[in-house]
């Protein structure tokens, strides 16, 4: 049994804990930590965990009762437990984003490079979704030829939180496409541009400009547009279409049963990502657990993928002010990540 230490006990921690307790094999949560001890107590109670509350992040990471670490704390608090885990040579799964600043991402990458090993997996769960997997395989096997352009839709019914602001459209939502696009297109980013469309009068968050359109251009010339809203009202709707030299591959409109009834053909729409990507959340965590149990480096998105996402997100947020395209400059990729 892999013994897991959980840092941060909010909403996404509940999703992962429910999966570990009810669906996954080979792991149990033995220690938890949250700056708010009530949240730590609640998660233990809700899932009847046989876990202790650690007095600090450092105690949790270095406990002999912890083999691997799950980081589900606030985005800007990821860096501390990740660095501690790397220092302790323990595998660490961090929710996205890896960190909120490029400097913090660079510290994480530098720590892995110093140890000469990868320990980090970033929670870009879409890569584990069976439809995204098929899309990747279709592109990689050359079925549609080289990918030339693409279209993504990232709609949530309502903002994830009441304090979801204009930059969060990028570093909380679009960050998923940032990760997926370079993975699917097997290419690096050349530029990013964000534009604001006509504003939705149903948007109640004062500091949120909604909707937005993000355009990325890849080094080999492919262009991908992503339409983003956090106020779709009707449900959670994620689409990804890749147009190649001799064909198109795209996610199904809704991965749902089609119902013909009462003079209509219809399918249900998921309310949010925890439903739409339920399987992906389970598969990513099982993969992390399996690799940790076998003393292997994680196979999922790396700290380098996390760093790339941070660089593009930073520039996309800059572009929100001018709405002009911004050229991307990435630091040189260390050897450690080149075979991945
Ligand atoms: C949320 O924080 C997530 O991570 C979801 O996966 C994403 O689809 C949503 O837009 C974000 O607000």
mmCIF file of C-alpha atoms and ligand atoms in Angstrom:
data_model
loop_
_atom_site.group_PDB
_atom_site.id
_atom_site.type_symbol
_atom_site.label_atom_id
_atom_site.label_comp_id
_atom_site.label_asym_id
_atom_site.label_seq_id
_atom_site.Cartn_x
_atom_site.Cartn_y
_atom_site.Cartn_z
ATOM 1 C CA UNK A 1 0.000 0.000 0.000
ATOM 2 C CA UNK A 2 1.392 3.384 -1.032
ATOM 3 C CA UNK A 3 1.081 5.847 1.848
ATOM 4 C CA UNK A 4 -0.026 9.284 0.673
ATOM 5 C CA UNK A 5 0.332 12.638 2.402
ATOM 6 C CA UNK A 6 -2.327 15.149 1.308
ATOM 7 C CA UNK A 7 -1.529 18.871 1.388
ATOM 8 C CA UNK A 8 -4.615 21.095 1.013
ATOM 9 C CA UNK A 9 -8.085 19.741 1.750
ATOM 10 C CA UNK A 10 -10.416 21.893 -0.422
ATOM 11 C CA UNK A 11 -12.743 20.938 -3.282
ATOM 12 C CA UNK A 12 -10.299 19.191 -5.623
ATOM 13 C CA UNK A 13 -8.789 17.292 -2.672
ATOM 14 C CA UNK A 14 -12.263 15.843 -2.088
ATOM 15 C CA UNK A 15 -12.444 14.670 -5.721
ATOM 16 C CA UNK A 16 -9.076 12.902 -5.438
ATOM 17 C CA UNK A 17 -9.770 11.497 -1.970
ATOM 18 C CA UNK A 18 -13.141 10.075 -3.035
ATOM 19 C CA UNK A 19 -11.380 8.376 -5.963
ATOM 20 C CA UNK A 20 -8.566 6.980 -3.797
ATOM 21 C CA UNK A 21 -11.035 5.653 -1.230
ATOM 22 C CA UNK A 22 -13.737 4.353 -3.585
ATOM 23 C CA UNK A 23 -12.221 3.567 -6.970
ATOM 24 C CA UNK A 24 -8.439 3.269 -7.032
ATOM 25 C CA UNK A 25 -6.087 0.487 -6.021
ATOM 26 C CA UNK A 26 -2.917 0.421 -3.972
ATOM 27 C CA UNK A 27 -2.936 3.661 -1.973
ATOM 28 C CA UNK A 28 -4.233 5.110 1.258
ATOM 29 C CA UNK A 29 -4.064 8.609 2.723
ATOM 30 C CA UNK A 30 -2.115 8.490 5.979
ATOM 31 C CA UNK A 31 -1.376 12.165 6.716
ATOM 32 C CA UNK A 32 -3.204 15.369 5.855
ATOM 33 C CA UNK A 33 -2.345 19.036 6.219
ATOM 34 C CA UNK A 34 -4.309 22.244 5.639
ATOM 35 C CA UNK A 35 -3.669 25.785 6.887
ATOM 36 C CA UNK A 36 -7.254 25.566 8.153
ATOM 37 C CA UNK A 37 -7.303 22.608 10.520
ATOM 38 C CA UNK A 38 -11.117 22.415 10.206
ATOM 39 C CA UNK A 39 -10.691 21.481 6.524
ATOM 40 C CA UNK A 40 -8.204 18.737 7.464
ATOM 41 C CA UNK A 41 -10.585 17.373 10.097
ATOM 42 C CA UNK A 42 -13.496 17.457 7.669
ATOM 43 C CA UNK A 43 -11.796 15.423 4.957
ATOM 44 C CA UNK A 44 -10.777 12.772 7.509
ATOM 45 C CA UNK A 45 -14.353 12.637 8.760
ATOM 46 C CA UNK A 46 -16.049 12.699 5.336
ATOM 47 C CA UNK A 47 -14.051 9.728 3.996
ATOM 48 C CA UNK A 48 -13.380 7.940 7.313
ATOM 49 C CA UNK A 49 -9.651 8.167 6.635
ATOM 50 C CA UNK A 50 -7.233 6.472 8.992
ATOM 51 C CA UNK A 51 -5.031 9.538 8.772
ATOM 52 C CA UNK A 52 -3.314 11.941 11.108
ATOM 53 C CA UNK A 53 -3.174 15.711 10.828
ATOM 54 C CA UNK A 54 0.434 16.765 10.306
ATOM 55 C CA UNK A 55 1.608 19.873 12.208
ATOM 56 C CA UNK A 56 3.380 21.301 9.131
ATOM 57 C CA UNK A 57 4.097 20.641 5.462
ATOM 58 C CA UNK A 58 7.650 19.693 6.316
ATOM 59 C CA UNK A 59 6.532 17.171 8.934
ATOM 60 C CA UNK A 60 4.072 15.643 6.482
ATOM 61 C CA UNK A 61 6.561 15.344 3.611
ATOM 62 C CA UNK A 62 9.309 13.874 5.791
ATOM 63 C CA UNK A 63 7.088 11.539 7.802
ATOM 64 C CA UNK A 64 8.139 7.857 7.579
ATOM 65 C CA UNK A 65 4.393 7.252 7.217
ATOM 66 C CA UNK A 66 4.317 9.067 3.853
ATOM 67 C CA UNK A 67 5.724 7.588 0.601
ATOM 68 C CA UNK A 68 4.294 10.118 -1.865
ATOM 69 C CA UNK A 69 2.651 13.549 -1.701
ATOM 70 C CA UNK A 70 -0.552 15.000 -3.203
ATOM 71 C CA UNK A 71 -0.654 18.777 -3.485
ATOM 72 C CA UNK A 72 -4.160 20.231 -3.646
ATOM 73 C CA UNK A 73 -3.570 23.532 -1.852
ATOM 74 C CA UNK A 74 -4.110 27.032 -3.279
ATOM 75 C CA UNK A 75 -2.319 27.542 -6.612
ATOM 76 C CA UNK A 76 0.283 29.880 -5.105
ATOM 77 C CA UNK A 77 1.031 27.411 -2.296
ATOM 78 C CA UNK A 78 2.038 24.459 -4.514
ATOM 79 C CA UNK A 79 5.714 25.307 -4.664
ATOM 80 C CA UNK A 80 6.601 24.695 -0.985
ATOM 81 C CA UNK A 81 5.437 21.050 -0.680
ATOM 82 C CA UNK A 82 6.716 20.234 -4.184
ATOM 83 C CA UNK A 83 10.238 21.459 -3.362
ATOM 84 C CA UNK A 84 10.151 19.611 -0.026
ATOM 85 C CA UNK A 85 9.083 16.384 -1.763
ATOM 86 C CA UNK A 86 11.859 16.624 -4.349
ATOM 87 C CA UNK A 87 14.383 17.203 -1.558
ATOM 88 C CA UNK A 88 13.044 14.130 0.264
ATOM 89 C CA UNK A 89 13.140 12.094 -3.000
ATOM 90 C CA UNK A 90 9.401 11.348 -2.815
ATOM 91 C CA UNK A 91 7.026 11.339 -5.824
ATOM 92 C CA UNK A 92 4.684 14.317 -5.816
ATOM 93 C CA UNK A 93 1.409 14.842 -7.663
ATOM 94 C CA UNK A 94 0.500 18.529 -7.893
ATOM 95 C CA UNK A 95 -2.805 19.903 -9.035
ATOM 96 C CA UNK A 96 -2.525 22.353 -11.919
ATOM 97 C CA UNK A 97 -1.006 24.864 -12.273
ATOM 98 C CA UNK A 98 2.447 23.719 -11.183
ATOM 99 C CA UNK A 99 2.994 27.167 -9.616
ATOM 100 C CA UNK A 100 1.759 30.683 -10.243
ATOM 101 C CA UNK A 101 5.048 32.323 -11.245
ATOM 102 C CA UNK A 102 7.723 31.386 -13.742
ATOM 103 C CA UNK A 103 10.327 31.818 -10.998
ATOM 104 C CA UNK A 104 8.642 29.164 -8.851
ATOM 105 C CA UNK A 105 8.328 26.776 -11.830
ATOM 106 C CA UNK A 106 12.022 27.307 -12.562
ATOM 107 C CA UNK A 107 12.891 26.516 -8.931
ATOM 108 C CA UNK A 108 10.991 23.208 -9.221
ATOM 109 C CA UNK A 109 12.644 22.274 -12.520
ATOM 110 C CA UNK A 110 16.073 23.256 -11.130
ATOM 111 C CA UNK A 111 15.481 21.090 -8.031
ATOM 112 C CA UNK A 112 14.682 18.032 -10.182
ATOM 113 C CA UNK A 113 17.653 18.722 -12.439
ATOM 114 C CA UNK A 114 19.909 18.997 -9.372
ATOM 115 C CA UNK A 115 18.708 15.604 -8.105
ATOM 116 C CA UNK A 116 19.015 14.175 -11.633
ATOM 117 C CA UNK A 117 15.533 12.611 -11.367
ATOM 118 C CA UNK A 118 11.905 13.480 -12.055
ATOM 119 C CA UNK A 119 9.492 13.275 -9.109
ATOM 120 C CA UNK A 120 6.674 15.607 -10.197
ATOM 121 C CA UNK A 121 3.417 14.880 -12.041
ATOM 122 C CA UNK A 122 1.151 17.849 -12.822
ATOM 123 C CA UNK A 123 -2.624 17.334 -12.715
ATOM 124 C CA UNK A 124 -3.380 18.125 -16.349
ATOM 125 C CA UNK A 125 -5.979 15.342 -16.261
ATOM 126 C CA UNK A 126 -7.298 15.883 -19.777
ATOM 127 C CA UNK A 127 -4.337 13.920 -21.160
ATOM 128 C CA UNK A 128 -5.865 10.834 -19.493
ATOM 129 C CA UNK A 129 -9.359 11.324 -20.955
ATOM 130 C CA UNK A 130 -10.017 8.397 -23.343
ATOM 131 C CA UNK A 131 -11.217 10.743 -26.126
ATOM 132 C CA UNK A 132 -8.203 13.060 -25.862
ATOM 133 C CA UNK A 133 -6.044 9.903 -25.876
ATOM 134 C CA UNK A 134 -7.681 8.761 -29.116
ATOM 135 C CA UNK A 135 -7.228 12.212 -30.603
ATOM 136 C CA UNK A 136 -3.513 12.103 -29.754
ATOM 137 C CA UNK A 137 -3.117 8.619 -31.208
ATOM 138 C CA UNK A 138 -4.947 9.613 -34.406
ATOM 139 C CA UNK A 139 -2.574 12.542 -34.912
ATOM 140 C CA UNK A 140 0.565 10.596 -33.949
ATOM 141 C CA UNK A 141 -0.180 7.735 -36.337
ATOM 142 C CA UNK A 142 -0.446 10.231 -39.206
ATOM 143 C CA UNK A 143 -4.087 9.405 -40.064
ATOM 144 C CA UNK A 144 -5.030 13.038 -40.705
ATOM 145 C CA UNK A 145 -1.562 14.151 -41.858
ATOM 146 C CA UNK A 146 0.279 17.023 -40.180
ATOM 147 C CA UNK A 147 -2.016 19.118 -37.932
ATOM 148 C CA UNK A 148 -2.519 22.551 -39.514
ATOM 149 C CA UNK A 149 -5.041 24.309 -37.293
ATOM 150 C CA UNK A 150 -7.492 23.719 -34.517
ATOM 151 C CA UNK A 151 -10.509 24.903 -32.575
ATOM 152 C CA UNK A 152 -11.162 24.439 -28.861
ATOM 153 C CA UNK A 153 -14.172 25.358 -26.741
ATOM 154 C CA UNK A 154 -13.832 25.719 -22.978
ATOM 155 C CA UNK A 155 -17.177 26.657 -21.460
ATOM 156 C CA UNK A 156 -18.233 26.351 -17.831
ATOM 157 C CA UNK A 157 -21.827 26.915 -16.739
ATOM 158 C CA UNK A 158 -20.789 29.474 -14.123
ATOM 159 C CA UNK A 159 -17.469 30.760 -12.728
ATOM 160 C CA UNK A 160 -15.626 28.257 -10.541
ATOM 161 C CA UNK A 161 -15.540 30.800 -7.679
ATOM 162 C CA UNK A 162 -17.020 34.226 -6.897
ATOM 163 C CA UNK A 163 -13.550 35.716 -7.143
ATOM 164 C CA UNK A 164 -12.816 34.334 -10.614
ATOM 165 C CA UNK A 165 -11.239 37.311 -12.424
ATOM 166 C CA UNK A 166 -10.017 38.154 -15.948
ATOM 167 C CA UNK A 167 -6.534 36.529 -15.531
ATOM 168 C CA UNK A 168 -8.152 33.353 -14.101
ATOM 169 C CA UNK A 169 -9.710 32.728 -17.513
ATOM 170 C CA UNK A 170 -6.101 32.012 -18.511
ATOM 171 C CA UNK A 171 -4.305 30.540 -15.497
ATOM 172 C CA UNK A 172 -7.262 28.464 -14.297
ATOM 173 C CA UNK A 173 -9.195 27.597 -17.471
ATOM 174 C CA UNK A 174 -7.163 28.126 -20.683
ATOM 175 C CA UNK A 175 -4.143 26.545 -18.964
ATOM 176 C CA UNK A 176 -5.708 23.144 -19.772
ATOM 177 C CA UNK A 177 -5.691 23.909 -23.511
ATOM 178 C CA UNK A 178 -2.164 25.299 -23.219
ATOM 179 C CA UNK A 179 -1.066 21.901 -21.988
ATOM 180 C CA UNK A 180 -3.181 19.902 -24.433
ATOM 181 C CA UNK A 181 -2.302 21.863 -27.586
ATOM 182 C CA UNK A 182 1.481 21.424 -27.428
ATOM 183 C CA UNK A 183 0.980 17.753 -26.514
ATOM 184 C CA UNK A 184 -1.421 17.105 -29.407
ATOM 185 C CA UNK A 185 0.441 19.158 -32.008
ATOM 186 C CA UNK A 186 3.885 17.881 -30.904
ATOM 187 C CA UNK A 187 5.122 21.435 -31.275
ATOM 188 C CA UNK A 188 6.325 24.414 -29.252
ATOM 189 C CA UNK A 189 4.614 27.759 -28.918
ATOM 190 C CA UNK A 190 5.557 30.707 -31.091
ATOM 191 C CA UNK A 191 3.027 33.322 -29.935
ATOM 192 C CA UNK A 192 -0.163 33.849 -27.969
ATOM 193 C CA UNK A 193 -2.909 36.444 -28.257
ATOM 194 C CA UNK A 194 -6.043 37.016 -26.214
ATOM 195 C CA UNK A 195 -8.998 39.045 -27.431
ATOM 196 C CA UNK A 196 -12.234 40.008 -25.734
ATOM 197 C CA UNK A 197 -15.498 39.379 -27.566
ATOM 198 C CA UNK A 198 -18.822 41.103 -26.879
ATOM 199 C CA UNK A 199 -19.377 40.857 -23.130
ATOM 200 C CA UNK A 200 -22.024 38.563 -21.684
ATOM 201 C CA UNK A 201 -24.561 40.573 -19.692
ATOM 202 C CA UNK A 202 -25.270 37.463 -17.570
ATOM 203 C CA UNK A 203 -21.730 37.552 -16.144
ATOM 204 C CA UNK A 204 -22.029 38.645 -12.506
ATOM 205 C CA UNK A 205 -18.307 38.738 -11.650
ATOM 206 C CA UNK A 206 -17.340 42.426 -11.859
ATOM 207 C CA UNK A 207 -13.646 41.778 -12.412
ATOM 208 C CA UNK A 208 -14.127 39.091 -15.055
ATOM 209 C CA UNK A 209 -14.067 39.936 -18.755
ATOM 210 C CA UNK A 210 -16.106 37.186 -20.388
ATOM 211 C CA UNK A 211 -15.968 35.776 -23.069
ATOM 212 C CA UNK A 212 -12.381 35.695 -24.322
ATOM 213 C CA UNK A 213 -10.729 34.146 -27.382
ATOM 214 C CA UNK A 214 -7.147 32.884 -27.135
ATOM 215 C CA UNK A 215 -5.125 32.268 -30.274
ATOM 216 C CA UNK A 216 -1.846 30.394 -30.262
ATOM 217 C CA UNK A 217 0.572 30.020 -33.142
ATOM 218 C CA UNK A 218 2.952 27.079 -33.064
ATOM 219 C CA UNK A 219 6.585 27.024 -34.251
ATOM 220 C CA UNK A 220 5.648 24.977 -37.357
ATOM 221 C CA UNK A 221 2.893 27.454 -38.202
ATOM 222 C CA UNK A 222 -0.264 25.744 -36.918
ATOM 223 C CA UNK A 223 -2.859 28.111 -35.420
ATOM 224 C CA UNK A 224 -5.379 27.138 -32.740
ATOM 225 C CA UNK A 225 -8.265 29.261 -31.475
ATOM 226 C CA UNK A 226 -9.828 28.623 -28.074
ATOM 227 C CA UNK A 227 -13.217 30.119 -27.200
ATOM 228 C CA UNK A 228 -13.495 30.640 -23.448
ATOM 229 C CA UNK A 229 -16.418 31.486 -21.213
ATOM 230 C CA UNK A 230 -17.200 30.875 -17.550
ATOM 231 C CA UNK A 231 -20.835 31.879 -18.059
ATOM 232 C CA UNK A 232 -22.216 29.421 -20.584
ATOM 233 C CA UNK A 233 -25.262 28.895 -18.335
ATOM 234 C CA UNK A 234 -26.283 25.635 -20.040
ATOM 235 C CA UNK A 235 -23.498 23.362 -18.724
ATOM 236 C CA UNK A 236 -19.847 22.353 -19.060
ATOM 237 C CA UNK A 237 -18.823 22.069 -22.692
ATOM 238 C CA UNK A 238 -15.328 21.187 -23.866
ATOM 239 C CA UNK A 239 -14.497 20.686 -27.512
ATOM 240 C CA UNK A 240 -11.271 20.103 -29.394
ATOM 241 C CA UNK A 241 -11.021 19.826 -33.147
ATOM 242 C CA UNK A 242 -7.739 19.293 -35.014
ATOM 243 C CA UNK A 243 -7.673 19.928 -38.741
ATOM 244 C CA UNK A 244 -4.927 18.081 -40.556
ATOM 245 C CA UNK A 245 -3.604 17.877 -44.120
ATOM 246 C CA UNK A 246 -6.011 15.103 -45.092
ATOM 247 C CA UNK A 247 -8.661 14.899 -42.400
ATOM 248 C CA UNK A 248 -10.169 16.194 -39.191
ATOM 249 C CA UNK A 249 -10.148 14.572 -35.744
ATOM 250 C CA UNK A 250 -12.299 15.965 -32.960
ATOM 251 C CA UNK A 251 -13.750 15.107 -29.561
ATOM 252 C CA UNK A 252 -17.401 14.075 -29.774
ATOM 253 C CA UNK A 253 -19.754 16.985 -29.130
ATOM 254 C CA UNK A 254 -20.931 15.318 -25.923
ATOM 255 C CA UNK A 255 -19.542 11.975 -24.777
ATOM 256 C CA UNK A 256 -23.064 10.953 -23.755
ATOM 257 C CA UNK A 257 -25.836 8.571 -24.640
ATOM 258 C CA UNK A 258 -28.115 9.923 -27.363
ATOM 259 C CA UNK A 259 -31.794 9.780 -26.440
ATOM 260 C CA UNK A 260 -34.647 9.845 -28.946
ATOM 261 C CA UNK A 261 -37.810 10.696 -27.099
ATOM 262 C CA UNK A 262 -40.974 12.813 -27.300
ATOM 263 C CA UNK A 263 -40.170 14.170 -30.753
ATOM 264 C CA UNK A 264 -36.575 15.095 -29.879
ATOM 265 C CA UNK A 265 -33.042 13.695 -30.101
ATOM 266 C CA UNK A 266 -30.924 14.834 -27.152
ATOM 267 C CA UNK A 267 -28.170 14.085 -24.651
ATOM 268 C CA UNK A 268 -27.469 15.284 -21.150
ATOM 269 C CA UNK A 269 -24.772 17.913 -20.598
ATOM 270 C CA UNK A 270 -22.393 17.561 -17.642
ATOM 271 C CA UNK A 271 -22.612 20.326 -15.064
ATOM 272 C CA UNK A 272 -18.871 20.687 -14.486
ATOM 273 C CA UNK A 273 -15.429 19.173 -15.034
ATOM 274 C CA UNK A 274 -15.649 16.747 -12.112
ATOM 275 C CA UNK A 275 -18.356 14.901 -14.108
ATOM 276 C CA UNK A 276 -16.994 15.373 -17.641
ATOM 277 C CA UNK A 277 -13.481 14.334 -16.638
ATOM 278 C CA UNK A 278 -14.423 11.865 -13.861
ATOM 279 C CA UNK A 279 -12.615 8.996 -15.583
ATOM 280 C CA UNK A 280 -9.574 11.124 -16.425
ATOM 281 C CA UNK A 281 -9.186 12.116 -12.750
ATOM 282 C CA UNK A 282 -9.174 8.440 -11.783
ATOM 283 C CA UNK A 283 -6.800 7.338 -14.528
ATOM 284 C CA UNK A 284 -4.235 10.072 -13.839
ATOM 285 C CA UNK A 285 -4.126 9.254 -10.113
ATOM 286 C CA UNK A 286 -3.957 5.483 -10.640
ATOM 287 C CA UNK A 287 -1.069 6.035 -13.036
ATOM 288 C CA UNK A 288 0.717 8.186 -10.451
ATOM 289 C CA UNK A 289 0.147 5.565 -7.724
ATOM 290 C CA UNK A 290 1.326 2.678 -9.943
ATOM 291 C CA UNK A 291 4.556 4.413 -10.916
ATOM 292 C CA UNK A 292 5.271 5.459 -7.326
ATOM 293 C CA UNK A 293 4.704 1.889 -6.120
ATOM 294 C CA UNK A 294 7.150 0.594 -8.723
ATOM 295 C CA UNK A 295 9.725 3.231 -7.758
ATOM 296 C CA UNK A 296 9.461 4.691 -11.256
ATOM 297 C CA UNK A 297 9.365 8.362 -12.226
ATOM 298 C CA UNK A 298 5.798 9.546 -12.927
ATOM 299 C CA UNK A 299 4.662 9.050 -16.536
ATOM 300 C CA UNK A 300 2.195 11.954 -16.667
ATOM 301 C CA UNK A 301 2.725 15.656 -17.428
ATOM 302 C CA UNK A 302 6.093 16.766 -16.067
ATOM 303 C CA UNK A 303 7.371 19.820 -14.209
ATOM 304 C CA UNK A 304 8.651 20.990 -17.607
ATOM 305 C CA UNK A 305 5.088 20.810 -19.006
ATOM 306 C CA UNK A 306 4.043 22.817 -15.956
ATOM 307 C CA UNK A 307 6.713 25.406 -16.697
ATOM 308 C CA UNK A 308 5.699 25.709 -20.370
ATOM 309 C CA UNK A 309 2.093 26.247 -19.278
ATOM 310 C CA UNK A 310 3.216 28.988 -16.868
ATOM 311 C CA UNK A 311 5.209 30.817 -19.561
ATOM 312 C CA UNK A 312 2.340 30.777 -22.075
ATOM 313 C CA UNK A 313 -0.191 31.721 -19.370
ATOM 314 C CA UNK A 314 1.955 34.697 -18.237
ATOM 315 C CA UNK A 315 2.197 35.959 -21.797
ATOM 316 C CA UNK A 316 -1.503 35.370 -22.460
ATOM 317 C CA UNK A 317 -2.324 37.454 -19.379
ATOM 318 C CA UNK A 318 0.001 40.187 -20.694
ATOM 319 C CA UNK A 319 -1.807 40.022 -24.009
ATOM 320 C CA UNK A 320 -5.120 40.678 -22.238
ATOM 321 C CA UNK A 321 -4.032 44.326 -21.794
ATOM 322 C CA UNK A 322 -3.115 45.070 -25.417
ATOM 323 C CA UNK A 323 -5.076 42.226 -27.077
ATOM 324 C CA UNK A 324 -2.031 41.893 -29.368
ATOM 325 C CA UNK A 325 -0.022 38.742 -30.131
ATOM 326 C CA UNK A 326 3.011 38.205 -27.897
ATOM 327 C CA UNK A 327 6.072 36.235 -28.961
ATOM 328 C CA UNK A 328 6.985 33.340 -26.695
ATOM 329 C CA UNK A 329 10.542 32.846 -25.451
ATOM 330 C CA UNK A 330 11.038 29.569 -23.605
ATOM 331 C CA UNK A 331 14.096 28.755 -21.517
ATOM 332 C CA UNK A 332 16.231 25.901 -22.850
ATOM 333 C CA UNK A 333 14.826 22.451 -22.051
ATOM 334 C CA UNK A 334 17.081 20.526 -19.652
ATOM 335 C CA UNK A 335 18.267 17.081 -20.740
ATOM 336 C CA UNK A 336 16.207 15.445 -17.956
ATOM 337 C CA UNK A 337 12.963 16.200 -19.823
ATOM 338 C CA UNK A 338 14.139 15.589 -23.375
ATOM 339 C CA UNK A 339 13.227 11.905 -23.562
ATOM 340 C CA UNK A 340 9.698 12.629 -22.312
HETATM 341 C C1 LIG B 1 -11.397 24.908 -13.112
HETATM 342 O O1 LIG B 1 -10.550 25.453 -12.142
HETATM 343 C C2 LIG B 1 -10.750 23.696 -13.695
HETATM 344 O O2 LIG B 1 -9.619 23.349 -13.468
HETATM 345 C C3 LIG B 1 -11.547 23.053 -14.745
HETATM 346 O O3 LIG B 1 -10.932 21.883 -15.219
HETATM 347 C C4 LIG B 1 -11.722 24.051 -15.854
HETATM 348 O O4 LIG B 1 -12.439 23.475 -16.922
HETATM 349 C C5 LIG B 1 -12.460 25.282 -15.346
HETATM 350 O O5 LIG B 1 -12.609 26.205 -16.390
HETATM 351 C C6 LIG B 1 -11.651 25.916 -14.206
HETATM 352 O O6 LIG B 1 -12.373 27.007 -13.701
#
